[in-house]
mmCIF file of C-alpha atoms in Angstrom:
data_model
loop_
_atom_site.group_PDB
_atom_site.id
_atom_site.type_symbol
_atom_site.label_atom_id
_atom_site.label_comp_id
_atom_site.label_asym_id
_atom_site.label_seq_id
_atom_site.Cartn_x
_atom_site.Cartn_y
_atom_site.Cartn_z
ATOM 1 C CA LEU A 1 25.677 13.183 14.575
ATOM 2 C CA LEU A 2 25.069 14.174 18.159
ATOM 3 C CA GLU A 3 27.854 15.996 19.926
ATOM 4 C CA LYS A 4 29.935 13.549 21.949
ATOM 5 C CA GLU A 5 29.328 15.357 25.263
ATOM 6 C CA HIS A 6 25.556 14.727 25.043
ATOM 7 C CA GLU A 7 25.986 11.116 23.962
ATOM 8 C CA GLN A 8 28.386 10.500 26.863
ATOM 9 C CA TYR A 9 26.056 12.278 29.293
ATOM 10 C CA PHE A 10 23.191 9.916 28.516
ATOM 11 C CA LEU A 11 25.409 6.869 28.763
ATOM 12 C CA GLU A 12 26.858 7.879 32.147
ATOM 13 C CA LYS A 13 23.859 9.450 33.881
ATOM 14 C CA LYS A 14 21.117 7.078 32.700
ATOM 15 C CA GLN A 15 18.599 9.879 33.246
ATOM 16 C CA LEU A 16 14.908 9.034 33.278
ATOM 17 C CA VAL A 17 12.393 10.582 30.921
ATOM 18 C CA THR A 18 9.960 12.524 33.114
ATOM 19 C CA GLN A 19 7.679 13.712 30.314
ATOM 20 C CA PHE A 20 7.304 12.518 26.750
ATOM 21 C CA PHE A 21 5.651 14.270 23.808
ATOM 22 C CA PRO A 22 4.840 11.658 21.136
ATOM 23 C CA PHE A 23 5.506 12.306 17.479
ATOM 24 C CA SER A 24 2.596 13.899 15.701
ATOM 25 C CA SER A 25 2.224 14.200 11.949
ATOM 26 C CA LYS A 26 0.949 17.736 12.490
ATOM 27 C CA ASN A 27 3.984 18.927 14.461
ATOM 28 C CA LYS A 28 6.563 16.633 12.782
ATOM 29 C CA TYR A 29 8.637 16.158 15.935
ATOM 30 C CA THR A 30 8.801 14.323 19.234
ATOM 31 C CA ALA A 31 10.218 15.616 22.505
ATOM 32 C CA ALA A 32 11.093 14.437 25.975
ATOM 33 C CA ILE A 33 12.148 15.952 29.262
ATOM 34 C CA VAL A 34 15.222 14.212 30.640
ATOM 35 C CA GLY A 35 16.545 15.567 33.930
ATOM 36 C CA ASN A 36 16.352 19.359 33.630
ATOM 37 C CA SER A 37 16.573 19.418 29.842
ATOM 38 C CA LEU A 38 14.034 19.179 27.081
ATOM 39 C CA TYR A 39 15.152 17.355 23.922
ATOM 40 C CA ALA A 40 13.289 17.536 20.624
ATOM 41 C CA VAL A 41 13.864 15.438 17.505
ATOM 42 C CA GLY A 42 12.096 16.001 14.225
ATOM 43 C CA ALA A 43 11.954 17.456 10.759
ATOM 44 C CA PRO A 44 14.495 20.316 10.607
ATOM 45 C CA GLU A 45 12.076 22.896 9.229
ATOM 46 C CA PHE A 46 9.537 22.161 11.982
ATOM 47 C CA ILE A 47 12.140 22.112 14.741
ATOM 48 C CA MET A 48 13.433 25.484 13.466
ATOM 49 C CA HIS A 49 9.946 26.898 14.059
ATOM 50 C CA LYS A 50 10.559 26.037 17.696
ATOM 51 C CA GLY A 51 13.478 28.457 17.884
ATOM 52 C CA LEU A 52 16.238 26.074 16.853
ATOM 53 C CA GLU A 53 18.872 27.817 14.801
ATOM 54 C CA ILE A 54 20.582 25.306 12.545
ATOM 55 C CA PRO A 55 24.142 26.288 11.541
ATOM 56 C CA ALA A 56 24.777 27.030 7.845
ATOM 57 C CA ASP A 57 27.088 24.028 7.404
ATOM 58 C CA ALA A 58 24.436 21.731 8.897
ATOM 59 C CA LYS A 59 21.841 23.171 6.478
ATOM 60 C CA LYS A 60 24.145 22.248 3.584
ATOM 61 C CA THR A 61 24.521 18.756 5.018
ATOM 62 C CA ILE A 62 20.748 18.417 5.333
ATOM 63 C CA GLU A 63 20.275 19.326 1.675
ATOM 64 C CA ALA A 64 23.093 17.044 0.486
ATOM 65 C CA GLN A 65 21.840 14.048 2.471
ATOM 66 C CA ALA A 66 18.210 14.612 1.422
ATOM 67 C CA LYS A 67 19.316 14.631 -2.241
ATOM 68 C CA GLN A 68 20.813 11.194 -1.608
ATOM 69 C CA GLY A 69 17.487 9.871 -0.340
ATOM 70 C CA TYR A 70 18.019 10.215 3.407
ATOM 71 C CA ARG A 71 15.364 11.383 5.815
ATOM 72 C CA VAL A 72 16.924 14.023 8.019
ATOM 73 C CA LEU A 73 16.042 14.766 11.630
ATOM 74 C CA ALA A 74 17.358 17.668 13.697
ATOM 75 C CA VAL A 75 18.010 17.343 17.415
ATOM 76 C CA GLY A 76 17.679 20.284 19.785
ATOM 77 C CA GLN A 77 17.913 20.855 23.515
ATOM 78 C CA LYS A 78 16.626 23.427 25.959
ATOM 79 C CA LYS A 79 17.879 23.684 29.525
ATOM 80 C CA LEU A 80 14.930 24.070 31.877
ATOM 81 C CA HIS A 81 15.167 26.050 35.076
ATOM 82 C CA GLN A 82 12.402 24.358 37.012
ATOM 83 C CA SER A 83 12.313 21.304 39.228
ATOM 84 C CA PRO A 84 11.375 18.029 37.500
ATOM 85 C CA ALA A 85 8.038 17.966 39.398
ATOM 86 C CA ASP A 86 7.123 21.440 38.101
ATOM 87 C CA LEU A 87 8.181 20.453 34.602
ATOM 88 C CA VAL A 88 5.809 17.506 34.373
ATOM 89 C CA ALA A 89 2.889 19.656 35.398
ATOM 90 C CA GLY A 90 3.826 22.808 33.518
ATOM 91 C CA ILE A 91 5.337 22.071 30.098
ATOM 92 C CA VAL A 92 3.022 21.622 27.166
ATOM 93 C CA ARG A 93 3.948 21.115 23.537
ATOM 94 C CA GLU A 94 3.197 24.736 22.631
ATOM 95 C CA HIS A 95 5.889 25.938 25.069
ATOM 96 C CA ILE A 96 8.720 24.045 23.407
ATOM 97 C CA SER A 97 10.943 26.821 22.066
ATOM 98 C CA GLU A 98 14.423 28.338 22.090
ATOM 99 C CA LEU A 99 16.220 25.089 21.381
ATOM 100 C CA THR A 100 19.983 24.741 21.012
ATOM 101 C CA PHE A 101 21.150 22.706 18.014
ATOM 102 C CA LEU A 102 22.790 19.395 19.002
ATOM 103 C CA GLY A 103 23.064 17.528 15.726
ATOM 104 C CA LEU A 104 21.437 15.655 12.876
ATOM 105 C CA ILE A 105 20.195 12.104 12.408
ATOM 106 C CA PHE A 106 20.082 10.512 8.935
ATOM 107 C CA LEU A 107 17.744 7.615 8.153
ATOM 108 C CA ARG A 108 17.465 5.647 4.956
ATOM 109 C CA ASP A 109 14.587 3.354 4.148
ATOM 110 C CA PRO A 110 15.626 1.474 1.006
ATOM 111 C CA VAL A 111 12.968 0.767 -1.573
ATOM 112 C CA LYS A 112 12.217 -2.904 -2.263
ATOM 113 C CA GLU A 113 13.942 -4.267 -5.373
ATOM 114 C CA ASN A 114 10.838 -4.883 -7.500
ATOM 115 C CA VAL A 115 9.132 -1.521 -6.982
ATOM 116 C CA GLY A 116 10.682 0.093 -10.068
ATOM 117 C CA LYS A 117 9.620 -2.827 -12.277
ATOM 118 C CA HIS A 118 6.071 -2.732 -10.900
ATOM 119 C CA ILE A 119 5.764 1.008 -11.495
ATOM 120 C CA GLU A 120 7.013 0.538 -15.046
ATOM 121 C CA LEU A 121 4.391 -2.200 -15.635
ATOM 122 C CA LEU A 122 1.631 0.017 -14.238
ATOM 123 C CA GLN A 123 2.681 2.916 -16.455
ATOM 124 C CA LYS A 124 2.785 0.644 -19.524
ATOM 125 C CA ALA A 125 -0.759 -0.423 -18.661
ATOM 126 C CA GLY A 126 -1.823 3.230 -18.780
ATOM 127 C CA ILE A 127 -2.129 3.695 -15.036
ATOM 128 C CA GLU A 128 -0.990 7.109 -13.863
ATOM 129 C CA ILE A 129 1.243 7.042 -10.799
ATOM 130 C CA LYS A 130 0.871 9.673 -8.067
ATOM 131 C CA VAL A 131 3.214 9.835 -5.078
ATOM 132 C CA ILE A 132 1.983 11.121 -1.722
ATOM 133 C CA THR A 133 4.586 11.326 1.037
ATOM 134 C CA GLY A 134 5.511 13.085 4.237
ATOM 135 C CA ASP A 135 9.133 13.411 3.074
ATOM 136 C CA ILE A 136 10.684 16.602 1.737
ATOM 137 C CA LEU A 137 10.958 17.115 -2.022
ATOM 138 C CA GLU A 138 14.694 16.337 -2.276
ATOM 139 C CA THR A 139 14.358 13.009 -0.453
ATOM 140 C CA THR A 140 11.297 12.081 -2.488
ATOM 141 C CA GLN A 141 12.997 12.836 -5.807
ATOM 142 C CA ALA A 142 16.107 10.867 -4.773
ATOM 143 C CA VAL A 143 14.063 7.807 -3.797
ATOM 144 C CA LEU A 144 12.091 7.997 -7.040
ATOM 145 C CA LYS A 145 15.325 8.334 -9.021
ATOM 146 C CA ASP A 146 16.614 5.159 -7.313
ATOM 147 C CA ILE A 147 13.701 3.248 -8.836
ATOM 148 C CA GLY A 148 14.040 4.871 -12.247
ATOM 149 C CA VAL A 149 11.299 7.493 -11.964
ATOM 150 C CA ILE A 150 12.279 11.088 -12.728
ATOM 151 C CA ILE A 151 9.692 13.766 -11.963
ATOM 152 C CA ALA A 152 10.397 17.452 -12.541
ATOM 153 C CA SER A 153 9.898 19.862 -9.645
ATOM 154 C CA ASP A 154 7.093 21.674 -11.484
ATOM 155 C CA LYS A 155 5.077 18.442 -11.320
ATOM 156 C CA CYS A 156 5.367 18.425 -7.512
ATOM 157 C CA MET A 157 3.269 20.153 -4.859
ATOM 158 C CA SER A 158 3.937 20.537 -1.139
ATOM 159 C CA GLY A 159 1.388 19.804 1.549
ATOM 160 C CA ALA A 160 1.357 23.511 2.445
ATOM 161 C CA GLU A 161 0.562 24.447 -1.179
ATOM 162 C CA LEU A 162 -2.165 21.814 -1.278
ATOM 163 C CA GLU A 163 -3.687 23.208 1.919
ATOM 164 C CA GLU A 164 -3.641 26.747 0.516
ATOM 165 C CA LEU A 165 -5.301 25.490 -2.638
ATOM 166 C CA GLN A 166 -8.017 23.719 -0.662
ATOM 167 C CA ASN A 167 -8.643 26.804 1.488
ATOM 168 C CA GLY A 168 -8.638 29.201 -1.475
ATOM 169 C CA LEU A 169 -11.271 30.003 -4.012
ATOM 170 C CA GLN A 170 -9.544 28.340 -6.954
ATOM 171 C CA THR A 171 -12.030 27.093 -9.522
ATOM 172 C CA ASN A 172 -9.577 24.910 -11.419
ATOM 173 C CA VAL A 173 -8.412 22.802 -8.441
ATOM 174 C CA SER A 174 -8.983 19.396 -10.036
ATOM 175 C CA SER A 175 -7.269 20.510 -13.243
ATOM 176 C CA LEU A 176 -4.265 21.771 -11.323
ATOM 177 C CA LEU A 177 -4.065 18.649 -9.153
ATOM 178 C CA SER A 178 -4.274 16.364 -12.168
ATOM 179 C CA GLN A 179 -1.094 17.993 -13.543
ATOM 180 C CA LYS A 180 0.875 17.125 -10.392
ATOM 181 C CA LYS A 181 2.624 13.784 -9.928
ATOM 182 C CA VAL A 182 4.137 14.174 -6.452
ATOM 183 C CA PHE A 183 2.627 15.549 -3.262
ATOM 184 C CA TYR A 184 5.348 15.910 -0.636
ATOM 185 C CA ARG A 185 5.448 17.010 3.008
ATOM 186 C CA VAL A 186 1.794 15.993 3.236
ATOM 187 C CA SER A 187 0.129 15.282 6.576
ATOM 188 C CA PRO A 188 -2.409 12.479 6.893
#
């Protein structure tokens, strides 16, 4: 839900992208320099680390939409005070910061009809199902619920928790991992 003034600006000005930062699974966002502005689109929690302050009402919307199975992207902008030529040479991904919140994008990738039936057949055959996804927990649980699979939050582990576990000195790692059914916000 981008603010109308930005949508209209792009339609009227037909600005060219002078530098593009491709999406990376590590950073969870993409960015581009258009005219004298930098625009970033990505996972809200990763964009917030870049100095984007998301309004409280938008945070509630993010949570509500994620619980309905939507992937949520935040959009931010930073006005740049350099010439376009200097920007191309001087901006690197690490310098993307102090973004202004523009809006949210909601995406839904419906699950194929037969998936729930296939999972049920696998479970009946004694095969344990594990889910590994880059999505946030709320989106993951909503999608699983759509196919008839309910997994409690205590059976879920985030990618950050998994990384900490791998870097720590835990001796019961395989035991702990075997208890988990969902691994969310995991990077490849």
